Coordinates of C-alpha atoms in Angstrom, one line a residue:
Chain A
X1 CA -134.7 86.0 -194.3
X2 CA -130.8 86.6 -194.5
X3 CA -130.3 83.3 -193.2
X4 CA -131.3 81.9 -196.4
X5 CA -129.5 84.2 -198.6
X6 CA -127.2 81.4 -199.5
X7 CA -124.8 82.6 -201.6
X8 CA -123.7 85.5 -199.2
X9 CA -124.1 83.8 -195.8
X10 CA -122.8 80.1 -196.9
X11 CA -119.2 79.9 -197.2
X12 CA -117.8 82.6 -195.2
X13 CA -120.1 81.4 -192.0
X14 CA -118.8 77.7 -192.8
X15 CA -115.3 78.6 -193.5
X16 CA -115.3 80.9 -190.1
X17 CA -117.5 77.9 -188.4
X18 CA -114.6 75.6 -189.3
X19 CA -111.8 77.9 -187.9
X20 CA -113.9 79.0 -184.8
X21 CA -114.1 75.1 -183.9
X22 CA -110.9 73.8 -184.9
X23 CA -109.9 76.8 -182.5
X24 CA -112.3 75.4 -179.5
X25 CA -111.3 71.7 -180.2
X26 CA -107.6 72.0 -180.7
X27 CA -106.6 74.9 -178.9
X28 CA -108.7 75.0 -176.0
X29 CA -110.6 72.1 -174.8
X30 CA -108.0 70.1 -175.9
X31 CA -105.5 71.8 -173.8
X32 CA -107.8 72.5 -170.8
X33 CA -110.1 69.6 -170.1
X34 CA -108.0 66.6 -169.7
X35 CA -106.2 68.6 -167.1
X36 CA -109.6 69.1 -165.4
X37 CA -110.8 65.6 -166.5
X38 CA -107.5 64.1 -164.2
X39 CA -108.4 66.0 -161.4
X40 CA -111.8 65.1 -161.3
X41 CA -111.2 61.5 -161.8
X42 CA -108.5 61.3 -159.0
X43 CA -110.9 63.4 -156.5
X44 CA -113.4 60.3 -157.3
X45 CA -110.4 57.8 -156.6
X46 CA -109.6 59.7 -153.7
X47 CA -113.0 59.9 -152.0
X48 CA -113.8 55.9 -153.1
X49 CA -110.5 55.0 -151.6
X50 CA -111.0 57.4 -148.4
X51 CA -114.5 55.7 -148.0
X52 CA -113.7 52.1 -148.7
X53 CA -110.7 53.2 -145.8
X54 CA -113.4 54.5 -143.6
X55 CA -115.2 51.1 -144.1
X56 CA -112.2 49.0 -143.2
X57 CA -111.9 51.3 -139.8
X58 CA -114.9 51.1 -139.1
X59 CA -115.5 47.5 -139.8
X60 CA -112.1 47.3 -137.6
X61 CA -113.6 49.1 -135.0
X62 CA -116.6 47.0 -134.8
X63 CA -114.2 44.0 -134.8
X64 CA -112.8 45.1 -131.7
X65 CA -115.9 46.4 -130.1
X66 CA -117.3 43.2 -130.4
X67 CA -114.2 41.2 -128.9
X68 CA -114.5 44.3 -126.0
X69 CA -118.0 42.8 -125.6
X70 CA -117.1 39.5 -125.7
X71 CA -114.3 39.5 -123.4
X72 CA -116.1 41.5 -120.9
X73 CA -118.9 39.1 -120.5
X74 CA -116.3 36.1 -120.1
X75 CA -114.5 38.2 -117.5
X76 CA -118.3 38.8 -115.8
X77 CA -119.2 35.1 -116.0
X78 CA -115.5 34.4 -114.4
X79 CA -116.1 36.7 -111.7
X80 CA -119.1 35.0 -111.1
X81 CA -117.8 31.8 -110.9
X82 CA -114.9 33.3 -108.7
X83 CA -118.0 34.7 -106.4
X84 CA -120.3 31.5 -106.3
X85 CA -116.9 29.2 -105.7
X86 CA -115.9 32.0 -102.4
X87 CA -119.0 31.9 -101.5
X88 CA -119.8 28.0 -101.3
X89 CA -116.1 27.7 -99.9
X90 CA -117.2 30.0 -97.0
X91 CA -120.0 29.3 -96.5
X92 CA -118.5 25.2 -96.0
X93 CA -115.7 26.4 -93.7
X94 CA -118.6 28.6 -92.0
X95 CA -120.4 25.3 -91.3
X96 CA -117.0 23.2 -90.1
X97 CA -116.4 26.1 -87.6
X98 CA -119.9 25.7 -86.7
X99 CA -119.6 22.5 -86.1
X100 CA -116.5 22.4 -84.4
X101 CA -117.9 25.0 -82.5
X102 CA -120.8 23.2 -81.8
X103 CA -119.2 19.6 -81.0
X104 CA -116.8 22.0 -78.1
X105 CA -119.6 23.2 -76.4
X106 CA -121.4 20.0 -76.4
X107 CA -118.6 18.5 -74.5
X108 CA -118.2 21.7 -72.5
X109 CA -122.2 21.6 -71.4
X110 CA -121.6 18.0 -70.6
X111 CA -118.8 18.3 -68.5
X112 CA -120.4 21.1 -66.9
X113 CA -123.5 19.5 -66.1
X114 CA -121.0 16.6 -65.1
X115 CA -119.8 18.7 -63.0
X116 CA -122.7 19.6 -61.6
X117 CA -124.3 16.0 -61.4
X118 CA -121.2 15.8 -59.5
X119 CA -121.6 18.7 -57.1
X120 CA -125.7 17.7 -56.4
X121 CA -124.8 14.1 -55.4
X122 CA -122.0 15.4 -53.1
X123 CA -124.5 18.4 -51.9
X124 CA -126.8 15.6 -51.3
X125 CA -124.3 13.3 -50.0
X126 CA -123.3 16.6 -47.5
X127 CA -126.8 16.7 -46.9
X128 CA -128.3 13.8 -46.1
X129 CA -125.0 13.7 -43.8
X130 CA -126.3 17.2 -41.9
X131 CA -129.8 15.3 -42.0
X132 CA -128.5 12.3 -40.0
X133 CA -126.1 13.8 -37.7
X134 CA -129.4 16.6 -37.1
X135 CA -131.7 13.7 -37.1
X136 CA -129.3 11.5 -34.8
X137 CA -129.1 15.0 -32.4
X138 CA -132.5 14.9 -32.3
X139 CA -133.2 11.7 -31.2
X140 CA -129.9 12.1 -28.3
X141 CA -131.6 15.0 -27.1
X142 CA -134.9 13.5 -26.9
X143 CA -133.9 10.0 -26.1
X144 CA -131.0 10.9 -24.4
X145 CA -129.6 7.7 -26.1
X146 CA -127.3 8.1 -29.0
X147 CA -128.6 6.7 -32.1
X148 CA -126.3 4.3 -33.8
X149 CA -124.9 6.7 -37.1
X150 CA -126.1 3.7 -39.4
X151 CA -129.7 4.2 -37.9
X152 CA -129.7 7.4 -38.8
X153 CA -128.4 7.6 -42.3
X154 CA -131.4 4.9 -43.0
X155 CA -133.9 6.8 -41.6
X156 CA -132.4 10.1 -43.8
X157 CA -132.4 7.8 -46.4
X158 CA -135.6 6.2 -46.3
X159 CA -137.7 9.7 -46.0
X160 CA -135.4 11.5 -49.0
Chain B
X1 CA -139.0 101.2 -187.9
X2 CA -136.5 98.2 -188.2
X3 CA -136.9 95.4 -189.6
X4 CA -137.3 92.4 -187.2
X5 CA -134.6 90.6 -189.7
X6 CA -132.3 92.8 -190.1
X7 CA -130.7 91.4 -186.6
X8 CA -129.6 88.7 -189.1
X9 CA -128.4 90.2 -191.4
X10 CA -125.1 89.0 -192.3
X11 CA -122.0 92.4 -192.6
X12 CA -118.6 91.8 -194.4
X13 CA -116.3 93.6 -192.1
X14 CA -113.2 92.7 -194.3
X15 CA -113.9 90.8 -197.9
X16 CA -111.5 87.5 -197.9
X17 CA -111.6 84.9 -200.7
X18 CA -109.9 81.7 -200.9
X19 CA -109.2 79.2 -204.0
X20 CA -112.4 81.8 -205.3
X21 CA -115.0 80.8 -202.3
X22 CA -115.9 83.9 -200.6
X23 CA -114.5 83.9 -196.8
X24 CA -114.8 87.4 -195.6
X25 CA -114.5 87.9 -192.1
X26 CA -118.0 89.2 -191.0
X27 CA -119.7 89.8 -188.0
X28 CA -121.1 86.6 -187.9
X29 CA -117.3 85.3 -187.8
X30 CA -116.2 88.4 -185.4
X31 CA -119.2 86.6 -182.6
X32 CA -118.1 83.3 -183.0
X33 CA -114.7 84.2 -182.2
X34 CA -116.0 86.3 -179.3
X35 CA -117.5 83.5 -178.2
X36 CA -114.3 81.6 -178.7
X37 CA -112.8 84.2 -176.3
X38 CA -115.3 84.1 -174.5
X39 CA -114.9 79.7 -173.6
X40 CA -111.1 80.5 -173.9
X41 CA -111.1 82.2 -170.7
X42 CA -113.1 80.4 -168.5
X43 CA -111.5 77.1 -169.6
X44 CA -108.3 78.8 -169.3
X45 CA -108.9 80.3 -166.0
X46 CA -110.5 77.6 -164.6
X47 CA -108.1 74.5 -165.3
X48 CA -105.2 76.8 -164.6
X49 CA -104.2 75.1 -161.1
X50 CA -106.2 72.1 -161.3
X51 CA -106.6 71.4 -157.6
X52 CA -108.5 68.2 -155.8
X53 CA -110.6 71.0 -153.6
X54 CA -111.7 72.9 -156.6
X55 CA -111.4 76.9 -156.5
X56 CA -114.8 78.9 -157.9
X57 CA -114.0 78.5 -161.1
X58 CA -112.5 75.7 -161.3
X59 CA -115.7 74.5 -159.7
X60 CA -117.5 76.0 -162.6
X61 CA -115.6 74.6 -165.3
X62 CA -115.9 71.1 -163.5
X63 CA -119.4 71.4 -163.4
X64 CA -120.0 71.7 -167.0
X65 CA -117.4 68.7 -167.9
X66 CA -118.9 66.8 -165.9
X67 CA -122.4 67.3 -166.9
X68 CA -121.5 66.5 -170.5
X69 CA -119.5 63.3 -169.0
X70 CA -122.7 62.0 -167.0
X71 CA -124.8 62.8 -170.1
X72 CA -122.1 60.6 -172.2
X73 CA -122.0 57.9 -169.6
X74 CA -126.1 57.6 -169.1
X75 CA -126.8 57.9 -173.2
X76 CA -123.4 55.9 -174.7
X77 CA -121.7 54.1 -171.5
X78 CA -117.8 54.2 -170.9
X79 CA -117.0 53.7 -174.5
X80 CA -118.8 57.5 -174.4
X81 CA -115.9 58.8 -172.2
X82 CA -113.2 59.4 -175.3
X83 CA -116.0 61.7 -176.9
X84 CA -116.6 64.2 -174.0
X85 CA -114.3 66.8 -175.6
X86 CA -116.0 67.2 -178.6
X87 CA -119.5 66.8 -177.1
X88 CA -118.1 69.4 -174.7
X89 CA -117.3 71.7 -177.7
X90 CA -120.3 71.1 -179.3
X91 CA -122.2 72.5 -176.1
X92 CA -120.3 75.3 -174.5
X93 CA -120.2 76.5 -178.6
X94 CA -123.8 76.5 -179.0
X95 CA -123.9 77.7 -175.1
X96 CA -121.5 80.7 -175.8
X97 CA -123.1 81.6 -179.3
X98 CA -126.9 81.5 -177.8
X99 CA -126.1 83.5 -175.0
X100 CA -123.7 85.9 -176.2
X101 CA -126.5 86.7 -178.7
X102 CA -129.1 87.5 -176.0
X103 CA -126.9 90.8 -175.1
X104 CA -128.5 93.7 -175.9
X105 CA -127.5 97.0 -176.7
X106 CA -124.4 96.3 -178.5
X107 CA -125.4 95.0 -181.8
X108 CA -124.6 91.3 -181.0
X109 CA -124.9 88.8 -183.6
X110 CA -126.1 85.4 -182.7
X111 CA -124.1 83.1 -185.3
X112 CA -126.7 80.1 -183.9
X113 CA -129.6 81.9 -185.7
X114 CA -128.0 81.1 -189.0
X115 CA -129.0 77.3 -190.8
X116 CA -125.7 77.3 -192.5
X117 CA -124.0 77.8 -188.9
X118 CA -126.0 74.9 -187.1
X119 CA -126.0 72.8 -189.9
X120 CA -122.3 73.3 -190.0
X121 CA -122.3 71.8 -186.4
X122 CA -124.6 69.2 -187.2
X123 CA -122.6 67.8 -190.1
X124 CA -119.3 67.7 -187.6
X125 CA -121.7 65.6 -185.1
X126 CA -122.9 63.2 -188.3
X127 CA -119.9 63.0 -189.9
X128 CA -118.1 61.6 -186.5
X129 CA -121.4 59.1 -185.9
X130 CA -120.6 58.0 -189.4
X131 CA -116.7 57.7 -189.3
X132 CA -117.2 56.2 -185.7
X133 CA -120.3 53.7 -186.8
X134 CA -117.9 52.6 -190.0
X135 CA -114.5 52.6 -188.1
X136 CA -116.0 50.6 -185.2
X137 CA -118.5 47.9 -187.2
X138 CA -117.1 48.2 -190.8
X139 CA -120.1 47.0 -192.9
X140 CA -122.2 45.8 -190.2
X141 CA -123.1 49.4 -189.1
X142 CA -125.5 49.0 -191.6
X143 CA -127.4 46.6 -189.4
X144 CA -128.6 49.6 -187.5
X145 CA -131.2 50.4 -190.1
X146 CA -132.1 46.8 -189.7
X147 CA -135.1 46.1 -187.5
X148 CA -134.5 43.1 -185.2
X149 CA -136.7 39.9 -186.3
X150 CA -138.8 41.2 -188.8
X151 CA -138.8 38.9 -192.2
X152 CA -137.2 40.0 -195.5
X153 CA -140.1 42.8 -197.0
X154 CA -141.3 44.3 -193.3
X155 CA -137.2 44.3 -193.2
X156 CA -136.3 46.8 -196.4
X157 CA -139.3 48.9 -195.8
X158 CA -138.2 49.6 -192.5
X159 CA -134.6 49.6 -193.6
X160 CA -135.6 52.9 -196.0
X161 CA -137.3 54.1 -193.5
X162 CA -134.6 54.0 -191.2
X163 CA -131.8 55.1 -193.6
X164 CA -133.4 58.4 -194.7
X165 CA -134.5 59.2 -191.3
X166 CA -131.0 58.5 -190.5
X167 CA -129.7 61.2 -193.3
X168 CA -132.3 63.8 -192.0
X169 CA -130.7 63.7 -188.5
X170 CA -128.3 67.0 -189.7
X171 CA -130.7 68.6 -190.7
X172 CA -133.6 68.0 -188.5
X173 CA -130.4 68.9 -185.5
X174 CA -129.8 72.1 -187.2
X175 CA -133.2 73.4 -187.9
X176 CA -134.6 72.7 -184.6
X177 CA -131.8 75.2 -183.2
X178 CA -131.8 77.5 -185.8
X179 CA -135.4 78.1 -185.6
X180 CA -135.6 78.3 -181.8
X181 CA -133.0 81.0 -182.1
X182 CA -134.3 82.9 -185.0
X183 CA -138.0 82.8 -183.5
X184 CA -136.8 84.1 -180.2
X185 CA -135.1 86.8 -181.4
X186 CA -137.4 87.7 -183.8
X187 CA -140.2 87.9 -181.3
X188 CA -137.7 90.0 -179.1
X189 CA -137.2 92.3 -181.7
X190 CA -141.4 92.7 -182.8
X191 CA -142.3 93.6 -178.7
X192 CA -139.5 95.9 -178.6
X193 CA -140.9 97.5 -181.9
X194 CA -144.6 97.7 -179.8
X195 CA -142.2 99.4 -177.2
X196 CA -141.4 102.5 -179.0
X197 CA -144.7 102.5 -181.1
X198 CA -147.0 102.3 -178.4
X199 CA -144.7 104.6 -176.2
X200 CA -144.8 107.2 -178.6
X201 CA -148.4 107.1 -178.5
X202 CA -148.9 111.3 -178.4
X203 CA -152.1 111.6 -176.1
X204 CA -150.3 109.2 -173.3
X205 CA -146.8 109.1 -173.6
X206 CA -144.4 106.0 -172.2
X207 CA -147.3 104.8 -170.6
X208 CA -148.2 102.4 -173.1
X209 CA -145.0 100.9 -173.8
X210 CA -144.9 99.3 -170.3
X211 CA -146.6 96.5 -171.5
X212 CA -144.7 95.5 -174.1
X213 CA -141.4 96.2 -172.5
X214 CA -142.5 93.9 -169.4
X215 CA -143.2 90.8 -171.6
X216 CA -139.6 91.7 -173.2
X217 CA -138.0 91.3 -169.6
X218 CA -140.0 88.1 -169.4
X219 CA -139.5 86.9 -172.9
X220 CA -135.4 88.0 -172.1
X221 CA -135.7 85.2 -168.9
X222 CA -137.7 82.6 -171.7
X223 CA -135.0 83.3 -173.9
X224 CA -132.1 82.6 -171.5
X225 CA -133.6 79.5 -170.6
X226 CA -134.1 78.6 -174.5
X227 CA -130.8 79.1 -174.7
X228 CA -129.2 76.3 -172.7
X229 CA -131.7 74.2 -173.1
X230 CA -131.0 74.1 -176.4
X231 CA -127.3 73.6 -176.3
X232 CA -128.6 71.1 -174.1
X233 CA -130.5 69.2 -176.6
X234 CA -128.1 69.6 -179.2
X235 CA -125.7 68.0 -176.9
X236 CA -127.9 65.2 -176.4
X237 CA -129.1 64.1 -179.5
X238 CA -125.3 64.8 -180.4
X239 CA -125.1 61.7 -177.9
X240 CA -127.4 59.9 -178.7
X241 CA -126.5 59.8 -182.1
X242 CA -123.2 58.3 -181.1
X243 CA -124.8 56.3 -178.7
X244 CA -126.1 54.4 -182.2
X245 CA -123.1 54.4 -183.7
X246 CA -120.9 52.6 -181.2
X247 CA -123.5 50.8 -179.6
X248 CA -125.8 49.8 -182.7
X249 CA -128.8 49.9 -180.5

């Protein structure tokens, strides 16, 4: 095997080893990667600081989502309040018209049936008048004798 | 008919020597400089405008760093960070040299398939665990041969243990890629040899060679895949090793 063939392959593949790689370490990876190695590292910074911005956003947004939520239901349970308190006022001034209402036409039935207690006793009163003077007619026209008026109004009274 | 090994076979293209060691520049050095290109251009290209929405190759590039970062920071931790460069070179190296060796055709040289090449690469990765193990615990490095309550004799046995299986890691990391690469190619090389002989086949021609040439397009894919995984591998026990040394278990 030429590999093994020392004495020709030794030195001048160690020698050209040591050039070739001095060559690649000093005057090319040297050079080139820490370039790369920068870029790379501030891509990473970049993404960890984009995220950890994303997270604050986020955890911002949630913050005001949640005092969205919260305020909403404190303006629902106000508005419900609001409602129940119209309601009970309303339905309280409802019953105090009513009741005015009512206590009105009380006192209007009752002067009207005053009024009408009224008109039946005179009716009657009228009445029982036309009764006696018929009745006292009657008993002229068959008597021929006028009856006293007093007569009369006792007998109409007496019979009604 | 040529010899399966001759693919390794290491050509002076121009005979150097320095302080009398023998450096010629052959074609093992002409691929590793190829493959030097090769990384040059798409590091080059890719981190030219280095841009927080990565381009295509910029998104390429990217994704090799920072595969060789996760592996650092799952096998070492942060402390692995400051290391990713030469991990990096380690693996887009081995990755270049691997791959670049698969090409057919145009008499590429795979400089991987060579012991002294991987063990060359091995030694940079021990020599930085050692230097990093010494630098960080001074002495107490040592203590990472030491088992954790064990008494005195149970303590040095394992100690040896530890220590030469500790010395081994080069070259344990740079056989295990060596002889993957060397086997694959080799067996590349033997079914396109049952190619041309069984092609040739007088009676029949071509029609026997199918065969062979199929499990070459499958054995290319195997190959491929040997490849990166291991530059992978190398990378990680390259990590791991370091893992030791600054961690200490």
């Amino acid at each position: 095997m030429p590999q093994f063939d020392f004495a020709h392959v030794f030195w001048p593949q160690l020698a050209w080893l040591a050039i070739s790689f001095a060559l690649l370490y000093f005057g090319v990876v040297r050079l080139t990667l820490p370039k790369l190695g920068k870029v790379m590292d501030a891509r990473d910074n970049k993404i960890a600081g984009d995220i950890a911005e994303a997270k604050a956003a986020k955890a911002n947004a949630d913050a005001i989502d949640a005092r969205y939520h919260a305020d909403m239901a404190m303006s629902r349970d106000e508005a419900r309040n609001a409602i129940a308190l119209a309601k009970a006022a309303a339905a309280k001034s409802t019953e105090a018209r009513l009741a005015v209402a009512a206590q009105q036409a009380e006192a209007e039935i009752a002067a009207a049936e005053a009024r009408i207690a009224e008109a039946v006793t005179k009716a009657e009163g009228t009445l029982r008048d036309a009764a006696a003077e018929s009745a006292a007619d009657i008993v002229a026209k068959l008597t021929g004798k006028q009856p006293k008026p007093d007569a009369a109004q006792a007998a109409v009274a007496a019979l009604v | 008919m040529a010899n399966p090994m001759e693919q390794f076979s290491v050509e002076t293209i121009k005979p150097l020597t320095l302080a009398g060691y023998d450096v010629s520049f052959t074609n093992s050095s002409l691929w590793m400089l190829i493959a030097i290109a090769a990384i040059s251009v798409f590091l080059f290209v890719g981190t030219a405008k280095p841009q927080l929405v990565p381009g295509r190759w910029q998104a390429a590039t990217e994704y090799l760093y920072d595969f060789v970062r996760k592996m650092l920071d799952e096998n070492v931790g942060p402390e692995g960070r400051r290391f990713a460069p030469l991990i990096f070179s380690i693996f887009i190296f081995v990755l270049a040299c691997n791959l670049l060796g698969l090409i057919p055709w145009i008499g590429a040289f795979t400089p991987t398939s060579h012991v002294t090449v991987t063990f060359g690469l091995a030694m940079i990765v021990f020599v930085t665990v050692c230097v990093v193990g010494i630098w960080r615990h001074g002495f107490h490095f040592l203590s990472l041969f030491w088992p954790h309550d064990a008494n005195i004799f149970l303590g040095a046995f394992v100690f040896v243990i530890e220590f030469l299986s500790f010395l081994t890691r080069p070259f344990t990391l740079a056989i295990r890629l060596f002889a993957n690469m060397t086997a694959g190619h080799v067996l590349l090389k033997v079914f396109g040899t049952f190619v041309v002989a069984l092609g040739s086949f007088g009676a029949l021609p071509y029609v026997f060679g199918i065969l062979p040439l199929a499990v070459n397009v499958a054995l290319t894919a195997l190959e491929i895949l040997i490849a990166v995984v291991q530059a992978y591998v190398f990378a990680l026990l390259a990590s791991l090793y370091l893992n030791d040394a600054i961690n200490l278990h």
